[in-house]
Tab-separated table of C-alpha atoms in Angstrom:
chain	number	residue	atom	x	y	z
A	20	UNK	CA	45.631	31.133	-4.226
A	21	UNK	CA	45.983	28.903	-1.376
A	22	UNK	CA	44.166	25.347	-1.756
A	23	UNK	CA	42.515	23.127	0.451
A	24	UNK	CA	45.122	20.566	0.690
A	25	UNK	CA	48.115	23.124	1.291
A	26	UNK	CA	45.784	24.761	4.365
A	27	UNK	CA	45.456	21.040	5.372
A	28	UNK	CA	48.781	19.942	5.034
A	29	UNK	CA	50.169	21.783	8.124
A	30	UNK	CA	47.728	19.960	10.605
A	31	UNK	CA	48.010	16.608	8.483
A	32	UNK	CA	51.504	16.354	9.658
A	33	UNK	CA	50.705	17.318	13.172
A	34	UNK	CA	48.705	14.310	13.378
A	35	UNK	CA	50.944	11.698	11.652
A	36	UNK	CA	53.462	13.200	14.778
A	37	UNK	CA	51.204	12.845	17.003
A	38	UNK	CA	50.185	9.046	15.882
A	39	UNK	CA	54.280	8.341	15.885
A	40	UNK	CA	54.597	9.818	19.326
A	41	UNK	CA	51.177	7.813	20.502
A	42	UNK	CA	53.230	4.836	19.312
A	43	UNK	CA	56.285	5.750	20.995
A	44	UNK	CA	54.514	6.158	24.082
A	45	UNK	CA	52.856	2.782	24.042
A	46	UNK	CA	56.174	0.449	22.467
A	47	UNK	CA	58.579	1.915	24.446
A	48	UNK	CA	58.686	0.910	27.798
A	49	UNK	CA	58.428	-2.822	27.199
A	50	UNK	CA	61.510	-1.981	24.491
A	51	UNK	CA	63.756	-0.102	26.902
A	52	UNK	CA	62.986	-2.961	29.516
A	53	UNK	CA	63.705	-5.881	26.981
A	54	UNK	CA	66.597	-3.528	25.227
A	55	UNK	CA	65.460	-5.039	21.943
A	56	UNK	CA	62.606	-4.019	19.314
A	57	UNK	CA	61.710	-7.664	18.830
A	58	UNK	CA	61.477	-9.164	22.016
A	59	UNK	CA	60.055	-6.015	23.049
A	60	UNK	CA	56.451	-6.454	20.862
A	61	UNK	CA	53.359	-6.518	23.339
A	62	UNK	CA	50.700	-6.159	20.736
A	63	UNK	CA	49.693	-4.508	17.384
A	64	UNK	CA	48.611	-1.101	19.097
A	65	UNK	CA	51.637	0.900	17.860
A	66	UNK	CA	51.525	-0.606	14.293
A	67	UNK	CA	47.473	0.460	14.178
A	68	UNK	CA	48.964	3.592	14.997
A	69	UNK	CA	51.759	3.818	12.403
A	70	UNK	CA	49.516	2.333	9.832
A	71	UNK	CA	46.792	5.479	10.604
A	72	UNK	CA	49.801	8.000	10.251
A	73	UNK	CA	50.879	6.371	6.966
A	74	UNK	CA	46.804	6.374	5.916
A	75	UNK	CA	46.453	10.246	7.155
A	76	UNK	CA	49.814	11.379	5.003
A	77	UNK	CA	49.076	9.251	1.592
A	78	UNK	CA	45.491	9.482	1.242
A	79	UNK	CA	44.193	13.021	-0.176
A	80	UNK	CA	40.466	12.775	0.416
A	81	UNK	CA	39.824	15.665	2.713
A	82	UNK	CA	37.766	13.588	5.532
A	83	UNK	CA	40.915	10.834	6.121
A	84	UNK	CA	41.673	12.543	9.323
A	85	UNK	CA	38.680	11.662	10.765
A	86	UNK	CA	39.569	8.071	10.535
A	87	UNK	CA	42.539	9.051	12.813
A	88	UNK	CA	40.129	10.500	15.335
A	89	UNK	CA	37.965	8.063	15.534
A	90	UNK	CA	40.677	5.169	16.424
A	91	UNK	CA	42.409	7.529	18.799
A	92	UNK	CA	39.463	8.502	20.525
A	93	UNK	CA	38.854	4.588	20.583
A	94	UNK	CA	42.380	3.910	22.178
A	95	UNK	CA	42.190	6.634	24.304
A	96	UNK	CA	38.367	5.942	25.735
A	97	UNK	CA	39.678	2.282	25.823
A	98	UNK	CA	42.989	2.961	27.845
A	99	UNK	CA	40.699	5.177	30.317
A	100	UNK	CA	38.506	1.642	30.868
A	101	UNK	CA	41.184	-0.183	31.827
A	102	UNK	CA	41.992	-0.238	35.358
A	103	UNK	CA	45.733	-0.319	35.361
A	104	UNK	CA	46.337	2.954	32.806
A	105	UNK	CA	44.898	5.838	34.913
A	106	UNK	CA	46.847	4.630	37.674
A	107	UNK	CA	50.337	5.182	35.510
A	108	UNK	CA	49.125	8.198	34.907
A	109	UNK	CA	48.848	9.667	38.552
A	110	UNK	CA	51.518	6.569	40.339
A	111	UNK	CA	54.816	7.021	39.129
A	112	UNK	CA	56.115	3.400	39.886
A	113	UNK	CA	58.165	3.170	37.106
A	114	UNK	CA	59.148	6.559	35.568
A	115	UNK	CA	59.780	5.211	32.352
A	116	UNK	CA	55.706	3.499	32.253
A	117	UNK	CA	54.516	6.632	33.761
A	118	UNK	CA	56.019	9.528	31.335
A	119	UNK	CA	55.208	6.744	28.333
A	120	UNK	CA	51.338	6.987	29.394
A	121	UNK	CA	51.535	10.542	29.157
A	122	UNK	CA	52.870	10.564	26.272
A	123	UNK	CA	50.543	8.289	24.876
A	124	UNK	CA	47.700	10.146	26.359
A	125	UNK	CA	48.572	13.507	25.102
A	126	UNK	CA	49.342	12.247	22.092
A	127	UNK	CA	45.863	10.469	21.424
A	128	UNK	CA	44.309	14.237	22.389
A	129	UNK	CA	46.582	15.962	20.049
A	130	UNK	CA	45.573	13.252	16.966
A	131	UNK	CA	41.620	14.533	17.798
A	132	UNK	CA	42.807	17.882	17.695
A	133	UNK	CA	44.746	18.263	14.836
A	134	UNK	CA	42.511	15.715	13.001
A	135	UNK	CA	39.491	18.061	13.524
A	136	UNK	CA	41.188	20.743	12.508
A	137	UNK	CA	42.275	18.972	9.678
A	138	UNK	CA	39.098	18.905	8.551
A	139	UNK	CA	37.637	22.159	9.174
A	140	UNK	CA	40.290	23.885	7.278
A	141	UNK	CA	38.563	25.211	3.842
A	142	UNK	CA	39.916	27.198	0.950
């Protein structure tokens, strides 16, 4: 018999990726520009993001997910309200700033997705 928590674990994962690959996408132009992790820091968006994945993969209580969702949906309803992001999005200045908002956008919609779905899985 198949349990709750093994028909979870599948879309648990997807979201911790998808909350590493949000985090990607937001660190990693200012990295690749500085060529250095440190000097590269430009806030403590991609640690919120690593610290949800780490939340969504340790915690067992079924309804963690949504906690995932509701910062991503946050970040990504934030990023939309800022003038400069939907202009990376369609502008491609700087490839490496435009395919790292993608990322980061696609990303945040996967996290809702498989968060979701997370949480509608039953036994």
């Amino acid at each position: 018999m198949i349990t709750t928590a093994q028909r979870q674990r599948p879309w648990r994962t997807a979201t911790c990726v998808a909350l590493v690959l949000a985090a990607i996408g937001d660190a990693g132009p200012e990295i690749v520009e500085s060529r250095s992790i440190l000097a590269g820091y430009d806030g403590p968006g991609p640690l919120i993001y690593l610290a949800f994945a780490v939340l969504v993969a340790t915690v067992r209580w079924r309804y963690v997910p949504l906690f995932a969702v509701a910062m991503a949906a946050l970040f990504l309803v934030g990023g939309f309200a800022d003038a400069d992001f939907p202009n990376r999005l369609v502008t491609p200045a700087k490839t490496v700033e435009f395919l790292a908002a993608w990322l980061q956008t696609i990303s945040f919609a996967a996290t809702i997705f498989c968060g979701i779905a997370a949480v509608r899985e039953r036994a």
